Structures are given as structure tokens and as C-alpha cells.
PDB file of C-alpha atoms in Angstrom:
ATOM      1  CA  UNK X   1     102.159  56.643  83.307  1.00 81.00           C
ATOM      2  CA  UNK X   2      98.743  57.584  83.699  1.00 93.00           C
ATOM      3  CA  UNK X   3      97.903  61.272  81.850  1.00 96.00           C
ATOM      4  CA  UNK X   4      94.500  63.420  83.039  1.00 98.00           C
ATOM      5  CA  UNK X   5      93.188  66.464  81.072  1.00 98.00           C
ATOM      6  CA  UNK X   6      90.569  68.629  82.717  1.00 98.00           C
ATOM      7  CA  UNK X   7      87.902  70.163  80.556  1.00 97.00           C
ATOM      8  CA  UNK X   8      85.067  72.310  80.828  1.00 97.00           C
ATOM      9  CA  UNK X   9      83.935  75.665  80.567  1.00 94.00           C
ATOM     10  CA  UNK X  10      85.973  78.121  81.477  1.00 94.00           C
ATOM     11  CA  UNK X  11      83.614  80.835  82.719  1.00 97.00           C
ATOM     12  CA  UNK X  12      80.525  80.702  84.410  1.00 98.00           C
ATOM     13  CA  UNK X  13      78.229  82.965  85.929  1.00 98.00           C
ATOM     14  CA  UNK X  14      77.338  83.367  89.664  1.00 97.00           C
ATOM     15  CA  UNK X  15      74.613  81.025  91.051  1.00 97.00           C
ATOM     16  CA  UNK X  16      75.419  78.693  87.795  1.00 98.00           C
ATOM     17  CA  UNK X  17      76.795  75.113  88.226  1.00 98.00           C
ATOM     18  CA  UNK X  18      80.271  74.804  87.257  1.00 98.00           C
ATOM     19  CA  UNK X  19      80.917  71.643  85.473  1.00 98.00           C
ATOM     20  CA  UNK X  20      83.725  69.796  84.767  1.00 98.00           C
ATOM     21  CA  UNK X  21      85.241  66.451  83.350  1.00 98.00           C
ATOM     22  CA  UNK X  22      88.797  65.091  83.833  1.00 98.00           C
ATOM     23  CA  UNK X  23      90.173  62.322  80.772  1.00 98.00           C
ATOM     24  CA  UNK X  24      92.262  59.374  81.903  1.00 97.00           C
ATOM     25  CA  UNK X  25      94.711  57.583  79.881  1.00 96.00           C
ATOM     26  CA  UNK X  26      96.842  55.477  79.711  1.00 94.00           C
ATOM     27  CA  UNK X  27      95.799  53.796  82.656  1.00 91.00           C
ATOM     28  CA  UNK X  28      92.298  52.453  83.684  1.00 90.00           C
ATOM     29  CA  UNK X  29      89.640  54.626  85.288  1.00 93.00           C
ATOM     30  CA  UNK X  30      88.509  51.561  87.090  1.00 91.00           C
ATOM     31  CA  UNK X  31      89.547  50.968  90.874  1.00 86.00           C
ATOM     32  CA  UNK X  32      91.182  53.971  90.970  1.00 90.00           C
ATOM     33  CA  UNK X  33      90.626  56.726  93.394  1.00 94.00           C
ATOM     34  CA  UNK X  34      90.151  59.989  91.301  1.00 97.00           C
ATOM     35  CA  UNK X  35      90.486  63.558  93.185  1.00 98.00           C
ATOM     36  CA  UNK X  36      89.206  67.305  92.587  1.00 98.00           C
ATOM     37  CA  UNK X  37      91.526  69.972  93.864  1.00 98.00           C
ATOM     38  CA  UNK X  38      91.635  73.569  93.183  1.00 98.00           C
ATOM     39  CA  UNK X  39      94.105  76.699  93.466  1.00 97.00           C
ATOM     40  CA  UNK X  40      92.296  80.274  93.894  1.00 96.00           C
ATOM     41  CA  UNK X  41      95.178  82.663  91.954  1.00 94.00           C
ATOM     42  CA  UNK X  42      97.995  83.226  94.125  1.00 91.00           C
ATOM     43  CA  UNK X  43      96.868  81.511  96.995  1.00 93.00           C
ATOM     44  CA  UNK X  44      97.457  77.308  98.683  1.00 93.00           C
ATOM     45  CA  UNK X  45      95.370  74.131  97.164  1.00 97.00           C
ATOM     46  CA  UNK X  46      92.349  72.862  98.513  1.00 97.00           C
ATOM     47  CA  UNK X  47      90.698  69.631  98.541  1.00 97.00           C
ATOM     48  CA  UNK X  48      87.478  69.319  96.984  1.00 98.00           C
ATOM     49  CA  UNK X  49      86.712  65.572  96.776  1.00 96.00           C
ATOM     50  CA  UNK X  50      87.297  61.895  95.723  1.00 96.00           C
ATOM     51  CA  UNK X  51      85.701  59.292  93.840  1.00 96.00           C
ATOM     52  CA  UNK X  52      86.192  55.927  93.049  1.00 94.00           C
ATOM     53  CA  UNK X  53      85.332  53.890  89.456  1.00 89.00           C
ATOM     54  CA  UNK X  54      82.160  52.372  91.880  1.00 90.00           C
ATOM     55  CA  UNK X  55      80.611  55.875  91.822  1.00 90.00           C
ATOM     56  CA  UNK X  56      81.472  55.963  95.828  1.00 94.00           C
ATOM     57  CA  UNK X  57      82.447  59.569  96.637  1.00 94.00           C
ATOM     58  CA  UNK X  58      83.273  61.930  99.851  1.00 94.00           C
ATOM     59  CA  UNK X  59      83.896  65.648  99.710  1.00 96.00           C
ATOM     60  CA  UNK X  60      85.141  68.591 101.930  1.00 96.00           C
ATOM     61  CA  UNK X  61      82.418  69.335 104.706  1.00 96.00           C
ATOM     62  CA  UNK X  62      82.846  72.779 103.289  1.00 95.00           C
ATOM     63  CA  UNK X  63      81.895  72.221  99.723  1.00 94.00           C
ATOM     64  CA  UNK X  64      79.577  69.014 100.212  1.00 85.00           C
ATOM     65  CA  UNK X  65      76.734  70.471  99.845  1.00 91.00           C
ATOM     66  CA  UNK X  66      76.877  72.004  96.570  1.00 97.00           C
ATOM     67  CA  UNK X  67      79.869  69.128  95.013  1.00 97.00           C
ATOM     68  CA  UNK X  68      78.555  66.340  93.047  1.00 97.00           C
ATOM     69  CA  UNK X  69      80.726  64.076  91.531  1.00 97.00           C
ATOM     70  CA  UNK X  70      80.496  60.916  88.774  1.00 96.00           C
ATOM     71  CA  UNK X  71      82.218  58.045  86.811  1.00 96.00           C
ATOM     72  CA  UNK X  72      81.906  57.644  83.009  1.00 95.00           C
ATOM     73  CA  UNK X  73      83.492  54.534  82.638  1.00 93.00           C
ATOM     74  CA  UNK X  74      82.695  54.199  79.545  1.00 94.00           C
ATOM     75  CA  UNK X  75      84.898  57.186  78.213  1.00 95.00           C
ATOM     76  CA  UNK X  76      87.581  57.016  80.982  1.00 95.00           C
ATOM     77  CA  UNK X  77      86.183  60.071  82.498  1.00 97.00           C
ATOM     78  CA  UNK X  78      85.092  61.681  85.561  1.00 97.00           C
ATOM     79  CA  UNK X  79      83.264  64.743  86.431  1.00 98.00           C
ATOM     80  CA  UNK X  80      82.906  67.397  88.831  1.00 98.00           C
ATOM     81  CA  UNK X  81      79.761  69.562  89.605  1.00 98.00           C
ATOM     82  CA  UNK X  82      79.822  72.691  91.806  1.00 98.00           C
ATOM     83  CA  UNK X  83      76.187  74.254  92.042  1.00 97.00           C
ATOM     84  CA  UNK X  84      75.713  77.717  92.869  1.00 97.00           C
ATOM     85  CA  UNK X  85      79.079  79.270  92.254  1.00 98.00           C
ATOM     86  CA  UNK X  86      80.193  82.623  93.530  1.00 97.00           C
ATOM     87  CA  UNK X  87      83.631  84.332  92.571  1.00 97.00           C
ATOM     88  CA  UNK X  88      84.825  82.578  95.482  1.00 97.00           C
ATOM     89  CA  UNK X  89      84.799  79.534  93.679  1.00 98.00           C
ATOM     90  CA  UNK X  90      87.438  81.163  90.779  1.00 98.00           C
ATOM     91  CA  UNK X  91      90.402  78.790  90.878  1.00 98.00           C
ATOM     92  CA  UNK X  92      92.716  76.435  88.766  1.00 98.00           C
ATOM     93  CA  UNK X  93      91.006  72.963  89.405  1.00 98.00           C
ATOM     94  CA  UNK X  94      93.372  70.241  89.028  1.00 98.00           C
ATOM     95  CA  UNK X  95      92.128  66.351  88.718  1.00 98.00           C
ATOM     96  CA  UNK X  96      94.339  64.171  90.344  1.00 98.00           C
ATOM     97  CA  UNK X  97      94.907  60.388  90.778  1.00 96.00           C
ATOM     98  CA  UNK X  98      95.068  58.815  94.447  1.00 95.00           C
ATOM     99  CA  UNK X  99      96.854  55.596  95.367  1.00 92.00           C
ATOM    100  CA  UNK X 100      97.021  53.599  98.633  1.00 90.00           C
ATOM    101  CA  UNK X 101     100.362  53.700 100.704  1.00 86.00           C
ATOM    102  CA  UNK X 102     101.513  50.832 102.528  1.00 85.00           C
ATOM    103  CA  UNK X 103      98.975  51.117 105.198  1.00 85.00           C
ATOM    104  CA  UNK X 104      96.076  51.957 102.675  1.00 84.00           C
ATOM    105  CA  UNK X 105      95.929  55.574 103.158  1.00 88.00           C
ATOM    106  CA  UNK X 106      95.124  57.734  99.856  1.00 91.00           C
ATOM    107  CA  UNK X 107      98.163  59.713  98.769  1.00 93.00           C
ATOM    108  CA  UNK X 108      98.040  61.848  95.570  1.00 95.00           C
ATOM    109  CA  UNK X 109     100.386  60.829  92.941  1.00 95.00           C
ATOM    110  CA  UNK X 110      99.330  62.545  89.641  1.00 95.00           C
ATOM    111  CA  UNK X 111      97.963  65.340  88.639  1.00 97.00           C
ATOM    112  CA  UNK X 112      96.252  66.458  85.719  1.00 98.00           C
ATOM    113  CA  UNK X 113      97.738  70.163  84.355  1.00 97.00           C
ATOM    114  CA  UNK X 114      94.153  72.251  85.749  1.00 98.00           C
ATOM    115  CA  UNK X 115      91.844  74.523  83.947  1.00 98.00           C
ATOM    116  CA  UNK X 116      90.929  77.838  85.084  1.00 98.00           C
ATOM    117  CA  UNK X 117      87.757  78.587  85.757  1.00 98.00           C
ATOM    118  CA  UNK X 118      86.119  82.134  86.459  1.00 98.00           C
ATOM    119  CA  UNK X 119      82.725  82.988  88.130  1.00 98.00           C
ATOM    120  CA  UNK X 120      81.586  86.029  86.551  1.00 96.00           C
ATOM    121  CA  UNK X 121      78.801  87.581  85.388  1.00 95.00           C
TER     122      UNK X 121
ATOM    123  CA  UNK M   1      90.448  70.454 109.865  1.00 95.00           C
ATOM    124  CA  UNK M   2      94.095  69.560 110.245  1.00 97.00           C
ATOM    125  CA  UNK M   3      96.068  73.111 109.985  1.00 98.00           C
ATOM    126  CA  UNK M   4      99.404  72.586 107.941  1.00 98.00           C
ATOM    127  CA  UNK M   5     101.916  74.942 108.480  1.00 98.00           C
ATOM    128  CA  UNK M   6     104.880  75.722 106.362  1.00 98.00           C
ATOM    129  CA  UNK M   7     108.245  77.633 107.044  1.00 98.00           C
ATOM    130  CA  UNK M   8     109.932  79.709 105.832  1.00 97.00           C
ATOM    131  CA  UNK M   9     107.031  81.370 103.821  1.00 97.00           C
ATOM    132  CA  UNK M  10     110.122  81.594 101.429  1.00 97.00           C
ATOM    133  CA  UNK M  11     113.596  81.479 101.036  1.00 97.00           C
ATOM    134  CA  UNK M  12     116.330  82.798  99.004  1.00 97.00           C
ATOM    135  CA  UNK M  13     119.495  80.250  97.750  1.00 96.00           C
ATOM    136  CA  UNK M  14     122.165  79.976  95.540  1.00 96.00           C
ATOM    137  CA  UNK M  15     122.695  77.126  93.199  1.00 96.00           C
ATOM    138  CA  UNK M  16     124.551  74.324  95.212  1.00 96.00           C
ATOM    139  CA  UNK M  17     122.806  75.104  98.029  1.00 97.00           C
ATOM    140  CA  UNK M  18     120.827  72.793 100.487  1.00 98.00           C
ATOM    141  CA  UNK M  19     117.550  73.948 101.879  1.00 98.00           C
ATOM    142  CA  UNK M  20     115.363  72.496 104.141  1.00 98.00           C
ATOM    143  CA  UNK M  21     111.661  73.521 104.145  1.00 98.00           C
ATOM    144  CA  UNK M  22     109.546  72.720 107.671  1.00 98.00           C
ATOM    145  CA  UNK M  23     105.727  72.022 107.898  1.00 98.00           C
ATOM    146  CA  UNK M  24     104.170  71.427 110.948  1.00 98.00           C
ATOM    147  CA  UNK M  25     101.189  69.726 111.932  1.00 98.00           C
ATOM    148  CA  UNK M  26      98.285  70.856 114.647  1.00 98.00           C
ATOM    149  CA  UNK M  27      97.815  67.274 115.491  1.00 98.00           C
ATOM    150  CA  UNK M  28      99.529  64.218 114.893  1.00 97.00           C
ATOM    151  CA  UNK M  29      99.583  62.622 111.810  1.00 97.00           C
ATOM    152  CA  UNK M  30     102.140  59.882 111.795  1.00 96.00           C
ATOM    153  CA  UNK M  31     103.910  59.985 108.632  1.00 94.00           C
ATOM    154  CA  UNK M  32     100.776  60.646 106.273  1.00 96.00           C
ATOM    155  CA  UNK M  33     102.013  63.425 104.631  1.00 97.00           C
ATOM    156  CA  UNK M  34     103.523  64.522 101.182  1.00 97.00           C
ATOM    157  CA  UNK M  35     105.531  66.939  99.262  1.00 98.00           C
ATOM    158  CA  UNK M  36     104.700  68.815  96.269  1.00 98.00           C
ATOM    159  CA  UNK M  37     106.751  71.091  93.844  1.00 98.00           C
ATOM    160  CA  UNK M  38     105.214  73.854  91.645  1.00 97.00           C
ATOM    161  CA  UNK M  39     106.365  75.678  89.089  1.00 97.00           C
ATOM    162  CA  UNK M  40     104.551  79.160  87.775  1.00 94.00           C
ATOM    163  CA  UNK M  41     101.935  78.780  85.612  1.00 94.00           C
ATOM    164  CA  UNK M  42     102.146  74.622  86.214  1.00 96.00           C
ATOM    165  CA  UNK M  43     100.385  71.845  88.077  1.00 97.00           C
ATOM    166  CA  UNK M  44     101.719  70.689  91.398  1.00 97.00           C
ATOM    167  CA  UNK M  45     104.319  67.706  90.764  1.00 97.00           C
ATOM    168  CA  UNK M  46     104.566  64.800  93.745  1.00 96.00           C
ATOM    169  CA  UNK M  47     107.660  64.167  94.807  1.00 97.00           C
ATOM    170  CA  UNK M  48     107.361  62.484  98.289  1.00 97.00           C
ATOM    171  CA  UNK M  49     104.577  59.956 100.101  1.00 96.00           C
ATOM    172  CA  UNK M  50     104.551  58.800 103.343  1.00 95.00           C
ATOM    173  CA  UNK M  51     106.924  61.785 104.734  1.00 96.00           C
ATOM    174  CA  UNK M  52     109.516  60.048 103.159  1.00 97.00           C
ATOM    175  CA  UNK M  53     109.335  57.872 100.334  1.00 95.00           C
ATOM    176  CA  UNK M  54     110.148  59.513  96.670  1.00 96.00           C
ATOM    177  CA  UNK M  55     107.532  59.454  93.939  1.00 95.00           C
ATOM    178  CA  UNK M  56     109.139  57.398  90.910  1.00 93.00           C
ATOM    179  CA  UNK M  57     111.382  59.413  88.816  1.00 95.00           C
ATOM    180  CA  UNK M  58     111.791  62.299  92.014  1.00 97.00           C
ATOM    181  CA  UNK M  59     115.611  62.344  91.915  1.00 97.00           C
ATOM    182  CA  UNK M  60     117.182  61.740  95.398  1.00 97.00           C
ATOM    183  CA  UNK M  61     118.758  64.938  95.902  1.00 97.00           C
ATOM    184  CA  UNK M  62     114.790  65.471  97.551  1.00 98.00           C
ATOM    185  CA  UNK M  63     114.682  63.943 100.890  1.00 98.00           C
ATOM    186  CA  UNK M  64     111.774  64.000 103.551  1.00 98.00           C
ATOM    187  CA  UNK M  65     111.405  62.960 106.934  1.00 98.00           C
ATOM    188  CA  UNK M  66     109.387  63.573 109.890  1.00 98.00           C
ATOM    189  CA  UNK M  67     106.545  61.705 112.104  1.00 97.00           C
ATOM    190  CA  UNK M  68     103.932  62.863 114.076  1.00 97.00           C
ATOM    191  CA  UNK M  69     103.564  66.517 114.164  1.00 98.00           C
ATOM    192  CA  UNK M  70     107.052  68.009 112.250  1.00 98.00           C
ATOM    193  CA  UNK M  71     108.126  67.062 109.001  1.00 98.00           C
ATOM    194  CA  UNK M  72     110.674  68.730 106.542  1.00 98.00           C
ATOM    195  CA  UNK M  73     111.800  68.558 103.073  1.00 98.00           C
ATOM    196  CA  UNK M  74     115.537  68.700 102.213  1.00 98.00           C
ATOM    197  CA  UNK M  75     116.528  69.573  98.636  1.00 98.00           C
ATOM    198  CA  UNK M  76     120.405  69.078  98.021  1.00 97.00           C
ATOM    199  CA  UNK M  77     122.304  70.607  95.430  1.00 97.00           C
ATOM    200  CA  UNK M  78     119.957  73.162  94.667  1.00 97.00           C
ATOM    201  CA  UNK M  79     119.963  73.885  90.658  1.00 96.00           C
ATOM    202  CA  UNK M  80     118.108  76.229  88.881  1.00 94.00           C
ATOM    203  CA  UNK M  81     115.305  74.011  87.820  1.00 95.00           C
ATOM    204  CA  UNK M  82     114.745  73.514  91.677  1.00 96.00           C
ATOM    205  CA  UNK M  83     113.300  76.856  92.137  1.00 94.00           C
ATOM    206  CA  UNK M  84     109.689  76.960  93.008  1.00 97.00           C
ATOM    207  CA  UNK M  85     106.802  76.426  95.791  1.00 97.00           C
ATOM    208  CA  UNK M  86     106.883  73.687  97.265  1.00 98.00           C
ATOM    209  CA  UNK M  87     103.664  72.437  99.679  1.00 98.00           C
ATOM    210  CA  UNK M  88     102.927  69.733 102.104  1.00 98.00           C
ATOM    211  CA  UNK M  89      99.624  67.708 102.576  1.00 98.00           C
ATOM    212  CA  UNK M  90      98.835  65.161 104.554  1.00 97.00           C
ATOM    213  CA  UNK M  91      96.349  62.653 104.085  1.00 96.00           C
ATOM    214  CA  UNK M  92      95.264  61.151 107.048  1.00 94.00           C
ATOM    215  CA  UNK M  93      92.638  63.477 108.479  1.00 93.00           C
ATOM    216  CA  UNK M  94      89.020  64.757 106.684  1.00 93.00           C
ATOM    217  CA  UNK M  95      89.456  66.739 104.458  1.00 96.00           C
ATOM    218  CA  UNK M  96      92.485  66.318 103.374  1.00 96.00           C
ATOM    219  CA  UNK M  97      94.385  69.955 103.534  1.00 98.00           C
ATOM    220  CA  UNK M  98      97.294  71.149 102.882  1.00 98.00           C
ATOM    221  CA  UNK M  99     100.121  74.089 103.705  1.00 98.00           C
ATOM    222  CA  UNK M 100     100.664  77.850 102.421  1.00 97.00           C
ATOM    223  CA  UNK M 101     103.511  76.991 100.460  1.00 97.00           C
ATOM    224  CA  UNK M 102     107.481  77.406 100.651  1.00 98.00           C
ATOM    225  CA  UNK M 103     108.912  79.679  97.529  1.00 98.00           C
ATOM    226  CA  UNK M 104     112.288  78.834  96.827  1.00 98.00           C
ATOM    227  CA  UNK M 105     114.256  81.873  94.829  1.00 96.00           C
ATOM    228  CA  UNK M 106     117.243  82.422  93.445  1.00 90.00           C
ATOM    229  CA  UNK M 107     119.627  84.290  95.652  1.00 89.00           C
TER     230      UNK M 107
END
């Protein structure tokens, strides 16, 4: 069973770039399909974006513009960027792992246990 | 966006119960959706793909099934460890999205 651990810091200041990095084990970061999602307090989950072990990578029109994602193979890791953060952007962000169903569509099936991170000056 | 909406917002049961949780759909998704369970304080949990196929190790007393633009969730034998939010998401359309939530309580 594949385990993820989001890290990072846990506040940063409006218009700073929020970073962080999800840890896979037990299981191979490579042709995977590795998700961002994130949980404002209180409220539903929302889907930030995917990437793959090839560095390939789609986001949420919503967020594109300011999400960057990556692949450290090496270290069984990838990472999440969010530039120019208001307190919007406070949530619990969870990394997740996405397999194909039958007929290839991306389902999530595990989830990492989230970080909270606070925009705040 | 595809607009995912849950009901009963929430719902009060006894143990022993058997709820069922609706989410509909704004447009048709076939059967690309999925089930989550969360506890306070914890990460979302899969328990169903595909509207109706359990996540290994989801006991079977969780049930889905649906197509197109209704789905529900059917938890049997409600015990105390059942009591949460649950959410659907389906995966088909871009972005992926997901619904407001279901929060099960103890009656």
C-alpha cells in the first residue's frame, strides 16, 4: 500500500509562493499519476492538479496560472508551487495518488493525511 | 465545471441504520464518479470508483450505484465508526470537482 506525506511550510505570507512536496513510499513514483487537492476549513475539496512521473501536468483553469508542479524521481517526491497566495488560498492540501479505471479514466485512490497551510502576514 | 450536488446536506441515524446519501450531476457523467468518507480532523478515505466498485479493504456494507446524472451511496448497518462526511467526485469532466458533503450523525 502506497503511503504519501505532505511537507512544507506551514505559513506563508500574502503574494509569497506556497511550496510544497508530497513523499511516496512504498510504491514507485514512476508512471503514476500524482494529484494536489485542498480543503479551505470547514468547507468541500477542490482539485488543484495532476502530474505524472514524465513531468506531464494539467491543473484547474482556475488556479493554472499561478500552479506549478514537478517530479523528483530521484527522492520519490513531488511538489506543488502556488505563486502569489492570498488568504484565499488557506486550506488543508492533501497529495493524492490517481489510478486508471477500466476505461482509463483517473480515479483517486489514496490520499496522503494533508498539511495545513495559512496565508498570513 | 461539472456542479456536484449532494443530499441531504446531513442526516441524523441510529446505529443499525441504513442511509442512503444522493449526489447529482449537472450533466452526464456515466458512471465516473466516487465516494469518499471523512472523519474530523482526517484525510478523505476512498471507498468507491466507478459509481460502484469498492476500494480494496471498503467493507461491503458501502454500496454505490448510479449512471449518468444520479448516483447514491448506501451504507448498511450503520455503526458508530460510520459517522462522518461523506463526498462524491467524479472524474470525467475538467477539472475534476466534487460535492458539498453529506454529514452523517448520531441520532
Amino acid at each position: 500500500q502506497v503511503q504519501l506525506q505532505e511537507s512544507g511550510r506551514g505559513l506563508v505570507k500574502p503574494s509569497e509562493t506556497l511550496s510544497l512536496t508530497c513523499t511516496v513510499s512504498g510504491g514507485s513514483i514512476y508512471n503514476n499519476y500524482w494529484t494536489w487537492i485542498r480543503q479551505p476549513a470547514g468547507k468541500g475539496l477542490e482539485w488543484i492538479g495532476r502530474i505524472i512521473s514524465s513531468g506531464n501536468s494539467n491543473s484547474n483553469p482556475s488556479l493554472r496560472s499561478r500552479v506549478s508542479m514537478s517530479v523528483d524521481t530521484s527522492n520519490n517526491q513531488f511538489s506543488l508551487k502556488l505563486s502569489s497566495v492570498t488568504a484565499a488560498d488557506t486550506a488543508v492540501y492533501y497529495c493524492a495518488r490517481e489510478l486508471y479505471d477500466t476505461d482509463y479514466y483517473l480515479y483517486i485512490e489514496s490520499w496522503g493525511q494533508g498539511t495545513l497551510v495559512t496565508v498570513s502576514s | 465545471d461539472i456542479q456536484m450536488t449532494q443530499s441531504p446536506s446531513s442526516l441524523s441515524a441510529s446505529v443499525g441504520d441504513r442511509v442512503t446519501i444522493t449526489c447529482r450531476a449537472s450533466q452526464g457523467i456515466s458512471n465516473y464518479l466516487a465516494w469518499f468518507q471523512q472523519k474530523p480532523g482526517k484525510a478523505p478515505k476512498s471507498l468507491i470508483y466507478a459509481a460502484s466498485n469498492l476500494q480494496n479493504g471498503v467493507p461491503s456494507k458501502f454500496s454505490g450505484s448510479g449512471s449518468g446524472t444520479e448516483f447514491t451511496l448506501t451504507i448498511s448497518n450503520l455503526q458508530p465508526e460510520d459517522f462522518a462526511t461523506y463526498y462524491c467526485h467524479q472524474y470525467i469532466g475538467y477539472p475534476a470537482t466534487f460535492g458539498g458533503g453529506t454529514k452523517v450523525e448520531i441520532k
